[in-house]
Short mmCIF file of C-alpha atoms in Angstrom, two decimals:
data_model
loop_
_atom_site.label_atom_id
_atom_site.label_comp_id
_atom_site.label_asym_id
_atom_site.label_seq_id
_atom_site.Cartn_x
_atom_site.Cartn_y
_atom_site.Cartn_z
CA MET A 1 16.85 -4.95 -15.29
CA ASN A 2 17.11 -6.89 -12.03
CA LEU A 3 13.69 -6.64 -10.38
CA SER A 4 13.96 -9.90 -8.46
CA GLN A 5 16.83 -9.10 -6.10
CA PHE A 6 17.87 -6.54 -3.50
CA TYR A 7 21.25 -4.85 -3.19
CA ILE A 8 22.85 -5.59 0.18
CA ASP A 9 26.50 -5.37 1.24
CA GLY A 10 27.72 -4.74 -2.29
CA LYS A 11 25.90 -7.71 -3.86
CA TRP A 12 22.60 -8.50 -5.52
CA VAL A 13 20.82 -10.97 -3.23
CA ASP A 14 17.57 -12.91 -3.27
CA PRO A 15 14.78 -11.94 -0.86
CA LEU A 16 14.50 -14.13 2.22
CA LYS A 17 10.75 -14.52 1.71
CA PRO A 18 9.39 -14.77 -1.87
CA GLU A 19 6.71 -12.22 -2.69
CA THR A 20 6.27 -10.19 -5.86
CA LEU A 21 4.34 -7.26 -7.24
CA ASP A 22 3.68 -6.37 -10.87
CA VAL A 23 5.23 -3.07 -11.91
CA ILE A 24 2.63 -1.42 -14.13
CA ASN A 25 3.27 0.97 -17.00
CA PRO A 26 0.49 3.53 -16.35
CA ALA A 27 0.25 4.47 -20.03
CA THR A 28 -0.61 0.91 -21.10
CA GLU A 29 -1.85 -0.67 -17.84
CA GLU A 30 0.48 -3.58 -18.63
CA SER A 31 3.07 -5.21 -16.40
CA VAL A 32 6.70 -4.50 -17.23
CA GLY A 33 8.02 -7.03 -14.73
CA LYS A 34 7.61 -8.56 -11.29
CA LEU A 35 9.29 -6.78 -8.39
CA SER A 36 10.42 -8.72 -5.34
CA LEU A 37 9.05 -7.34 -2.09
CA GLY A 38 11.13 -7.32 1.05
CA SER A 39 10.42 -8.29 4.64
CA GLU A 40 11.72 -7.34 8.07
CA LEU A 41 14.38 -10.03 7.65
CA ASP A 42 15.74 -8.34 4.51
CA VAL A 43 15.82 -5.03 6.34
CA ASP A 44 17.80 -6.61 9.18
CA LYS A 45 20.42 -7.85 6.69
CA ALA A 46 20.68 -4.47 5.00
CA VAL A 47 20.96 -2.58 8.30
CA GLU A 48 23.64 -4.95 9.54
CA ALA A 49 25.65 -4.34 6.36
CA ALA A 50 25.24 -0.57 6.69
CA LYS A 51 26.17 -0.62 10.38
CA ASN A 52 29.34 -2.61 9.71
CA ALA A 53 30.31 -0.38 6.79
CA PHE A 54 29.80 2.81 8.81
CA LYS A 55 32.79 2.05 11.02
CA ALA A 56 35.21 2.56 8.13
CA PHE A 57 33.20 4.85 5.85
CA SER A 58 32.61 7.44 8.58
CA LYS A 59 36.39 7.83 8.82
CA THR A 60 37.00 8.39 5.11
CA SER A 61 38.49 11.67 4.00
CA VAL A 62 36.63 14.40 2.17
CA ALA A 63 38.79 13.64 -0.86
CA GLU A 64 37.69 10.00 -0.87
CA ARG A 65 34.01 10.92 -0.68
CA LEU A 66 34.41 13.54 -3.39
CA GLU A 67 35.97 10.88 -5.61
CA LEU A 68 32.98 8.56 -5.05
CA LEU A 69 30.39 11.25 -5.77
CA THR A 70 32.27 12.30 -8.91
CA ALA A 71 32.45 8.70 -10.13
CA ILE A 72 28.70 8.25 -9.55
CA ARG A 73 27.97 11.45 -11.46
CA ASN A 74 30.18 10.48 -14.40
CA ILE A 75 28.57 7.05 -14.77
CA TYR A 76 25.12 8.61 -14.34
CA LYS A 77 25.87 10.80 -17.37
CA GLN A 78 26.74 7.71 -19.41
CA ARG A 79 23.42 6.04 -18.51
CA TYR A 80 21.31 9.18 -18.64
CA ASP A 81 19.01 8.02 -21.44
CA GLU A 82 18.33 4.72 -19.64
CA ILE A 83 17.28 6.59 -16.53
CA ALA A 84 14.99 8.90 -18.49
CA ASN A 85 13.37 5.94 -20.25
CA ALA A 86 12.87 4.13 -16.95
CA ILE A 87 11.12 7.16 -15.44
CA MET A 88 8.86 7.44 -18.48
CA ILE A 89 7.87 3.77 -18.19
CA GLU A 90 7.46 3.52 -14.42
CA MET A 91 5.40 6.67 -13.81
CA GLY A 92 4.21 7.77 -17.24
CA ALA A 93 6.18 11.01 -17.38
CA PRO A 94 6.16 12.47 -20.91
CA ILE A 95 9.53 11.82 -22.52
CA ASN A 96 10.42 15.53 -22.69
CA LEU A 97 9.88 15.78 -18.93
CA ALA A 98 11.52 12.44 -18.18
CA SER A 99 14.64 13.28 -20.19
CA GLY A 100 14.55 16.87 -19.00
CA ALA A 101 13.82 17.83 -15.40
CA GLN A 102 13.13 14.34 -14.07
CA ALA A 103 16.49 12.83 -15.07
CA SER A 104 18.66 15.96 -15.04
CA VAL A 105 17.87 16.79 -11.44
CA GLY A 106 19.87 13.75 -10.34
CA LEU A 107 22.98 15.24 -11.92
CA SER A 108 22.19 18.59 -10.32
CA HIS A 109 21.96 17.12 -6.82
CA LEU A 110 25.25 15.28 -7.26
CA LYS A 111 26.96 18.44 -8.55
CA THR A 112 25.60 20.44 -5.61
CA ALA A 113 26.64 17.79 -3.08
CA ILE A 114 30.17 17.88 -4.49
CA ARG A 115 30.27 21.69 -4.25
CA VAL A 116 28.98 21.69 -0.68
CA LEU A 117 31.32 18.94 0.45
CA GLU A 118 34.34 20.79 -0.96
CA SER A 119 33.64 23.79 1.28
CA GLN A 120 32.17 22.08 4.36
CA LYS A 121 34.02 22.60 7.65
CA PHE A 122 33.79 19.42 9.70
CA GLU A 123 35.91 20.80 12.56
CA TYR A 124 36.47 24.42 13.57
CA THR A 125 36.97 26.68 16.58
CA HIS A 126 34.08 28.76 17.92
CA ASN A 127 34.07 30.79 21.17
CA ASN A 128 37.00 28.82 22.64
CA MET A 129 35.31 25.52 21.73
CA ILE A 130 36.09 22.99 19.07
CA ILE A 131 32.97 22.23 17.05
CA ARG A 132 32.90 18.97 15.13
CA LYS A 133 30.33 17.88 12.55
CA GLU A 134 30.21 14.08 12.49
CA PRO A 135 28.14 11.65 10.39
CA ILE A 136 25.00 10.60 12.22
CA GLY A 137 25.25 6.90 11.32
CA VAL A 138 23.02 4.48 9.43
CA CYS A 139 20.27 6.32 7.55
CA GLY A 140 16.96 4.93 6.31
CA LEU A 141 15.80 6.60 3.09
CA ILE A 142 12.18 6.22 1.95
CA THR A 143 11.25 7.87 -1.34
CA PRO A 144 8.09 8.37 -3.43
CA TRP A 145 7.14 7.63 -7.02
CA ASN A 146 6.35 11.11 -8.37
CA TRP A 147 9.94 12.42 -8.72
CA PRO A 148 11.76 9.13 -8.20
CA ILE A 149 15.35 10.08 -9.04
CA ASN A 150 15.03 13.57 -7.59
CA GLN A 151 14.02 12.31 -4.19
CA VAL A 152 16.51 9.46 -4.04
CA VAL A 153 19.55 11.52 -5.04
CA SER A 154 18.56 14.57 -2.96
CA LYS A 155 18.87 12.26 0.07
CA LEU A 156 21.62 9.89 -1.01
CA ALA A 157 24.16 12.44 -2.29
CA PRO A 158 24.40 14.39 1.00
CA CYS A 159 24.21 11.13 2.94
CA ILE A 160 27.37 9.89 1.20
CA ALA A 161 28.96 13.34 1.45
CA ALA A 162 28.46 13.31 5.22
CA GLY A 163 30.11 9.91 5.60
CA CYS A 164 26.89 8.07 6.47
CA THR A 165 25.71 4.68 5.24
CA SER A 166 22.19 3.97 4.07
CA VAL A 167 19.32 1.62 3.38
CA LEU A 168 17.00 2.82 0.60
CA LYS A 169 13.39 1.81 0.12
CA PRO A 170 12.26 3.36 -3.16
CA SER A 171 8.61 3.39 -4.15
CA GLU A 172 7.38 -0.06 -5.10
CA ILE A 173 5.20 1.65 -7.72
CA ALA A 174 8.15 3.22 -9.56
CA PRO A 175 11.31 1.23 -8.72
CA LEU A 176 13.00 1.05 -12.13
CA SER A 177 15.08 4.22 -11.98
CA SER A 178 16.29 3.36 -8.46
CA ILE A 179 17.46 -0.04 -9.66
CA LEU A 180 19.43 1.65 -12.43
CA LEU A 181 20.89 4.09 -9.92
CA THR A 182 21.94 1.13 -7.77
CA GLU A 183 23.79 -0.35 -10.74
CA ILE A 184 25.53 3.01 -11.18
CA ILE A 185 26.53 3.11 -7.52
CA HIS A 186 27.93 -0.41 -7.73
CA GLU A 187 29.92 0.43 -10.86
CA ALA A 188 31.28 3.57 -9.20
CA GLY A 189 32.96 1.43 -6.55
CA VAL A 190 31.00 2.54 -3.50
CA PRO A 191 32.28 0.24 -0.70
CA PRO A 192 30.06 -2.74 0.24
CA GLY A 193 27.42 -1.85 2.82
CA VAL A 194 27.66 1.91 2.33
CA PHE A 195 24.52 1.79 0.17
CA ASN A 196 21.84 -0.90 0.37
CA MET A 197 18.45 -1.17 -1.32
CA VAL A 198 15.41 -3.19 -0.29
CA ASN A 199 12.20 -2.90 -2.29
CA GLY A 200 8.84 -3.38 -0.65
CA TYR A 201 5.70 -1.93 0.89
CA GLY A 202 5.83 1.01 3.26
CA PRO A 203 3.85 -0.71 6.05
CA VAL A 204 6.31 -3.64 5.90
CA VAL A 205 9.78 -2.50 4.84
CA GLY A 206 9.30 1.16 5.76
CA GLU A 207 7.89 0.24 9.16
CA ALA A 208 10.77 -2.18 9.84
CA MET A 209 13.29 0.52 8.93
CA SER A 210 11.61 3.18 11.06
CA ARG A 211 11.56 1.11 14.23
CA HIS A 212 14.94 -0.54 13.70
CA LYS A 213 17.20 0.18 16.68
CA ASP A 214 20.33 0.33 14.52
CA ILE A 215 19.04 2.96 12.10
CA ASP A 216 20.05 6.37 13.44
CA MET A 217 18.02 8.58 11.12
CA MET A 218 14.99 8.31 8.86
CA SER A 219 14.63 10.58 5.85
CA PHE A 220 11.13 10.25 4.41
CA THR A 221 9.35 11.85 1.47
CA GLY A 222 5.71 11.01 0.86
CA SER A 223 2.23 11.58 2.21
CA THR A 224 1.55 13.22 5.54
CA ARG A 225 -0.12 10.00 6.65
CA GLY A 226 3.02 8.05 5.81
CA GLY A 227 5.19 10.62 7.56
CA ILE A 228 3.17 10.29 10.73
CA ALA A 229 3.63 6.49 10.64
CA VAL A 230 7.39 6.87 10.20
CA ALA A 231 7.62 9.37 13.05
CA LYS A 232 5.63 7.17 15.43
CA ALA A 233 7.72 4.09 14.69
CA SER A 234 10.95 6.08 14.88
CA ALA A 235 10.05 7.54 18.27
CA GLN A 236 10.70 4.18 19.94
CA SER A 237 14.45 4.58 19.38
CA VAL A 238 14.47 8.41 19.47
CA LYS A 239 16.11 8.56 16.05
CA ARG A 240 16.24 11.72 13.99
CA VAL A 241 13.40 12.06 11.49
CA SER A 242 13.49 14.39 8.49
CA GLN A 243 10.31 14.60 6.44
CA GLU A 244 9.09 16.23 3.25
CA LEU A 245 5.37 15.64 3.07
CA GLY A 246 2.30 16.97 1.29
CA GLY A 247 1.39 20.39 -0.05
CA LYS A 248 -1.50 22.51 -1.28
CA SER A 249 0.44 25.47 -2.59
CA ALA A 250 -1.21 28.83 -3.14
CA ASN A 251 -0.37 30.93 -6.19
CA ILE A 252 -1.27 34.60 -5.68
CA VAL A 253 -1.67 36.43 -8.98
CA ILE A 254 -1.36 40.21 -8.75
CA ASP A 255 -3.60 42.55 -10.77
CA ASP A 256 -1.16 44.17 -13.21
CA GLU A 257 0.10 44.11 -16.79
CA LYS A 258 1.52 40.58 -16.36
CA PHE A 259 -1.84 39.13 -15.39
CA ILE A 260 -2.40 37.04 -18.54
CA GLU A 261 1.12 35.64 -18.49
CA SER A 262 0.91 34.96 -14.74
CA VAL A 263 -2.30 32.95 -15.12
CA GLU A 264 -0.99 31.02 -18.13
CA ARG A 265 2.23 30.05 -16.37
CA GLY A 266 0.31 29.15 -13.24
CA VAL A 267 -1.85 26.71 -15.19
CA THR A 268 1.10 25.02 -16.92
CA GLY A 269 2.93 24.83 -13.60
CA CYS A 270 0.00 23.08 -11.98
CA MET A 271 -0.44 20.63 -14.87
CA SER A 272 3.25 19.73 -15.19
CA ASN A 273 4.11 16.16 -14.19
CA THR A 274 0.36 15.48 -14.53
CA GLY A 275 -0.12 17.52 -11.34
CA GLN A 276 1.82 14.93 -9.35
CA SER A 277 4.18 17.29 -7.53
CA CYS A 278 3.89 18.06 -3.84
CA ASN A 279 4.87 21.70 -4.48
CA ALA A 280 2.55 22.24 -7.47
CA PRO A 281 0.66 25.60 -7.50
CA THR A 282 -2.78 24.01 -7.19
CA ARG A 283 -4.69 26.94 -5.63
CA MET A 284 -4.64 30.04 -7.84
CA LEU A 285 -5.77 33.19 -6.04
CA VAL A 286 -6.86 35.96 -8.42
CA PRO A 287 -8.37 39.43 -7.86
CA ALA A 288 -12.17 39.07 -7.68
CA SER A 289 -12.57 41.78 -10.34
CA ARG A 290 -10.62 39.62 -12.84
CA HIS A 291 -11.89 36.22 -11.77
CA ASN A 292 -13.94 35.58 -14.92
CA GLU A 293 -11.06 36.75 -17.10
CA ALA A 294 -8.74 34.35 -15.28
CA LEU A 295 -11.15 31.48 -15.98
CA GLU A 296 -11.07 32.17 -19.71
CA ILE A 297 -7.26 32.37 -19.77
CA ALA A 298 -6.96 29.19 -17.71
CA LYS A 299 -9.45 27.34 -19.90
CA LYS A 300 -7.61 28.26 -23.08
CA THR A 301 -4.24 27.32 -21.59
CA ALA A 302 -5.38 23.96 -20.22
CA GLU A 303 -7.14 23.01 -23.45
CA SER A 304 -4.01 23.84 -25.47
CA MET A 305 -2.01 21.21 -23.57
CA LYS A 306 -1.87 17.75 -25.12
CA THR A 307 -2.67 14.76 -22.96
CA GLY A 308 -1.51 11.44 -24.32
CA ASN A 309 1.22 8.93 -25.04
CA PRO A 310 4.32 9.77 -22.96
CA THR A 311 6.65 8.44 -25.66
CA LEU A 312 5.67 11.28 -28.01
CA ARG A 313 7.63 14.52 -27.94
CA ASP A 314 4.53 16.71 -28.29
CA THR A 315 2.82 15.25 -25.20
CA ASP A 316 2.47 17.69 -22.31
CA ILE A 317 0.49 15.59 -19.82
CA GLY A 318 0.88 11.86 -19.32
CA PRO A 319 -1.19 9.40 -17.28
CA LEU A 320 -1.48 9.31 -13.53
CA VAL A 321 0.84 6.79 -11.95
CA SER A 322 -1.67 4.10 -10.96
CA GLU A 323 -5.27 2.98 -10.92
CA THR A 324 -5.46 3.88 -7.24
CA GLN A 325 -4.37 7.43 -7.98
CA PHE A 326 -6.78 7.62 -10.93
CA ASN A 327 -9.70 6.63 -8.71
CA LYS A 328 -8.70 9.12 -6.02
CA VAL A 329 -8.60 11.98 -8.52
CA GLN A 330 -11.99 10.97 -9.98
CA THR A 331 -13.53 11.04 -6.51
CA LEU A 332 -12.18 14.53 -5.85
CA LEU A 333 -13.39 15.77 -9.23
CA GLU A 334 -16.88 14.62 -8.30
CA SER A 335 -16.48 16.39 -4.96
CA GLY A 336 -15.66 19.62 -6.78
CA LEU A 337 -18.84 19.37 -8.81
CA LYS A 338 -20.99 18.60 -5.77
CA SER A 339 -19.50 21.49 -3.77
CA GLY A 340 -20.77 24.08 -6.24
CA ALA A 341 -17.47 25.06 -7.83
CA LYS A 342 -17.72 26.10 -11.47
CA LEU A 343 -16.31 23.48 -13.85
CA VAL A 344 -14.44 25.51 -16.48
CA THR A 345 -12.91 22.61 -18.41
CA GLY A 346 -12.14 18.93 -17.88
CA GLY A 347 -13.99 17.04 -15.18
CA PRO A 348 -14.54 13.35 -14.42
CA GLY A 349 -13.76 10.59 -16.90
CA LYS A 350 -10.95 9.94 -19.33
CA PRO A 351 -10.03 12.20 -22.25
CA SER A 352 -11.57 11.21 -25.55
CA GLY A 353 -9.57 8.52 -27.35
CA LEU A 354 -7.55 7.54 -24.28
CA GLU A 355 -9.53 4.63 -22.89
CA LYS A 356 -6.36 2.64 -22.09
CA GLY A 357 -4.05 4.07 -19.44
CA TYR A 358 -4.70 6.11 -16.30
CA TYR A 359 -5.36 9.36 -18.12
CA VAL A 360 -7.44 12.19 -16.68
CA LYS A 361 -8.72 15.42 -18.17
CA PRO A 362 -6.79 18.57 -17.27
CA THR A 363 -9.38 20.29 -15.10
CA ILE A 364 -10.01 23.88 -14.03
CA PHE A 365 -12.49 24.76 -11.28
CA GLY A 366 -13.53 28.39 -10.82
CA ASN A 367 -15.33 30.27 -8.10
CA VAL A 368 -13.79 27.97 -5.53
CA SER A 369 -14.01 28.79 -1.84
CA ASN A 370 -11.17 27.74 0.41
CA ASP A 371 -13.37 25.49 2.55
CA MET A 372 -14.16 23.16 -0.38
CA GLU A 373 -12.52 19.73 -0.39
CA ILE A 374 -10.79 20.46 -3.72
CA ALA A 375 -9.12 23.50 -2.10
CA ARG A 376 -7.99 21.64 1.00
CA GLU A 377 -7.03 18.13 -0.13
CA GLU A 378 -3.85 17.34 -2.03
CA ILE A 379 -5.40 15.98 -5.23
CA PHE A 380 -2.13 15.02 -6.96
CA GLY A 381 -3.59 15.32 -10.43
CA PRO A 382 -3.85 18.01 -13.14
CA VAL A 383 -6.57 19.90 -11.28
CA LEU A 384 -6.48 23.65 -10.58
CA SER A 385 -8.78 25.52 -8.19
CA ILE A 386 -9.17 29.24 -8.85
CA ILE A 387 -10.16 31.30 -5.81
CA PRO A 388 -11.11 35.01 -5.91
CA TYR A 389 -9.74 37.54 -3.37
CA ASN A 390 -10.60 41.18 -2.69
CA THR A 391 -7.60 42.56 -0.79
CA ASP A 392 -3.95 41.65 -0.36
CA GLU A 393 -4.61 40.85 3.27
CA GLU A 394 -7.42 38.49 2.31
CA ALA A 395 -5.15 36.78 -0.23
CA VAL A 396 -2.55 36.12 2.47
CA SER A 397 -5.24 34.82 4.84
CA ILE A 398 -6.64 32.42 2.22
CA ALA A 399 -3.18 31.26 1.16
CA ASN A 400 -2.16 30.48 4.75
CA ASP A 401 -5.48 28.82 5.61
CA THR A 402 -4.23 25.29 5.00
CA GLU A 403 -2.63 22.56 7.07
CA TYR A 404 0.26 22.51 4.59
CA GLY A 405 3.15 24.89 4.02
CA LEU A 406 5.56 23.41 1.50
CA ALA A 407 5.61 26.03 -1.24
CA ALA A 408 3.86 29.19 -2.36
CA TYR A 409 3.91 31.29 -5.51
CA VAL A 410 3.43 34.99 -6.24
CA ALA A 411 3.23 36.34 -9.78
CA GLY A 412 3.28 39.96 -10.92
CA GLU A 413 5.36 43.09 -11.55
CA ASN A 414 5.19 45.17 -8.38
CA ILE A 415 8.31 44.39 -6.35
CA GLU A 416 6.87 45.74 -3.11
CA LYS A 417 3.75 43.60 -3.44
CA LEU A 418 5.73 40.53 -4.43
CA MET A 419 7.90 40.88 -1.33
CA TYR A 420 4.92 41.70 0.92
CA PHE A 421 3.34 38.39 -0.04
CA ALA A 422 6.62 36.47 0.11
CA ARG A 423 7.34 37.63 3.65
CA ASN A 424 3.84 36.82 4.89
CA LEU A 425 3.25 33.40 3.35
CA ASN A 426 3.77 30.38 5.61
CA ALA A 427 5.78 28.17 3.29
CA GLY A 428 9.27 26.71 3.08
CA GLN A 429 9.76 28.05 -0.43
CA VAL A 430 8.19 31.07 -2.11
CA HIS A 431 8.57 31.30 -5.89
CA LEU A 432 8.33 34.81 -7.32
CA ASN A 433 7.19 34.67 -10.94
CA TYR A 434 7.75 30.90 -10.98
CA VAL A 435 11.52 31.06 -10.49
CA SER A 436 12.95 27.81 -9.13
CA GLY A 437 15.90 27.51 -6.80
CA GLY A 438 16.85 24.13 -8.21
CA SER A 439 19.23 21.94 -6.23
CA ASP A 440 20.79 24.90 -4.39
CA ALA A 441 17.64 26.02 -2.54
CA PRO A 442 16.62 24.51 0.81
CA PHE A 443 13.53 22.36 0.34
CA GLY A 444 11.06 21.52 3.09
CA GLY A 445 7.89 22.79 4.65
CA PHE A 446 5.98 24.38 7.48
CA LYS A 447 3.16 22.71 9.42
CA LYS A 448 2.05 19.31 8.08
CA SER A 449 4.37 19.62 5.08
CA GLY A 450 7.12 18.20 7.25
CA ASN A 451 10.27 19.15 9.10
CA GLY A 452 13.92 19.45 8.19
CA ARG A 453 15.35 20.62 4.89
CA GLU A 454 16.82 18.88 1.87
CA LYS A 455 19.34 20.02 -0.76
CA ALA A 456 22.65 21.87 -0.66
CA GLU A 457 24.16 22.97 2.68
CA TRP A 458 20.88 22.39 4.50
CA GLY A 459 20.58 18.86 3.19
CA LEU A 460 24.10 17.96 4.30
CA GLU A 461 23.46 19.27 7.81
CA GLU A 462 20.54 16.84 8.18
CA PHE A 463 23.02 13.94 8.11
CA LEU A 464 25.48 15.42 10.62
CA GLU A 465 25.65 15.46 14.41
CA VAL A 466 27.18 18.44 16.21
CA LYS A 467 29.80 17.81 18.89
CA ALA A 468 31.22 20.57 21.11
CA ILE A 469 34.64 19.99 22.71
CA MET A 470 35.29 22.36 25.63
CA GLY A 471 38.54 22.92 27.45
CA ALA A 472 40.86 22.19 24.55
CA GLU A 473 42.29 25.72 24.77
CA ASN A 474 43.63 24.87 28.26
CA LEU A 475 45.72 22.03 26.85
CA ARG A 476 47.77 24.23 24.56
#
């Protein structure tokens, strides 16, 4: 795999300034290769290529763009196992997850982009006006490490569908799957300059992209802190900024016959992907009268999940992505203990027998109050806080008492209660009984979870400008 070069103007090119970073397999703590890191000069080259390519690509027909997306999807299918293996190595995702949701979601986003593009109206009449939807221009795409293919393709597929060109900066922590995707894009015959990739650090490459005068839009997924930096730098050129940031999602469990199942599924949902999902249900709200029962169910569920080697099919929870993330989670686990929360299972330190690799213990805290650090900070690890509530109104108040608003969950049988909660929760997505909308549901958040929406029709609109043409009816 080519870790030493960037992809600019349809070619693999050397960086203009030599600097490298070891890509670490988090399961072994060993380097799998040295990644070249880009500079502002590399960004300038990539943006120039994208700007030049936009002139022709923005004029391509829907049929031409459909052909490109279809070709990318077909080649992706052929290299599916390579992508899954790369995700397992770069971020430690258990192989069942890597070859399941992590890799398959790329195909789903491409399929959805094709469907949406086939039905999109780029010019139509409305109230005696002609409305045109036109590609916004050169787009900067910055993506995270936790769902590497998901986040890249959820941006790139609608970007291509809209007729835009792009410069991608994938996470320098987990770049392998993006490099494979770049090879796929090249093989699919995407015209030179339409897609460019520069690896590097956010404060260097990401900053250069955000303040670049010839980038018309920034699409960023990552931390709220990173999103603020992108927005500030982008403000200098008044470019569009679309952001999907952090989350601290509440999961309200209703007191009914599904209570045991609801708690069990809430625990596994929180622990999936080693808790490294921005929309993970990390705050479980349970009726105060069943709080202790919920702790026992959660303890049993968490302890039944196997933490270990991601190459093994029976592994449920892999390592955290990096030493930095491991240390952050350990600090927050200590904070939970000091705050007076009840440690039900797990806690600081590594699981027994897993001294090598960035493994953490699946952890359940009970009797958590919403003002504790573990209930307010995005931990990004397999850590669940269980919070008791007394009334439905109190549950809504606790759930909404957060600076985030990416996702929320409600589990139970009573349709009226499920919908009461769903309508009153301040979140971009509400999952009833853990149902996912997949690649067809708009994805984005309220408050500090970002702005804009990704996926499907909503994702395509992010890459389009609206033009109104008045007076055309007088010319006929």
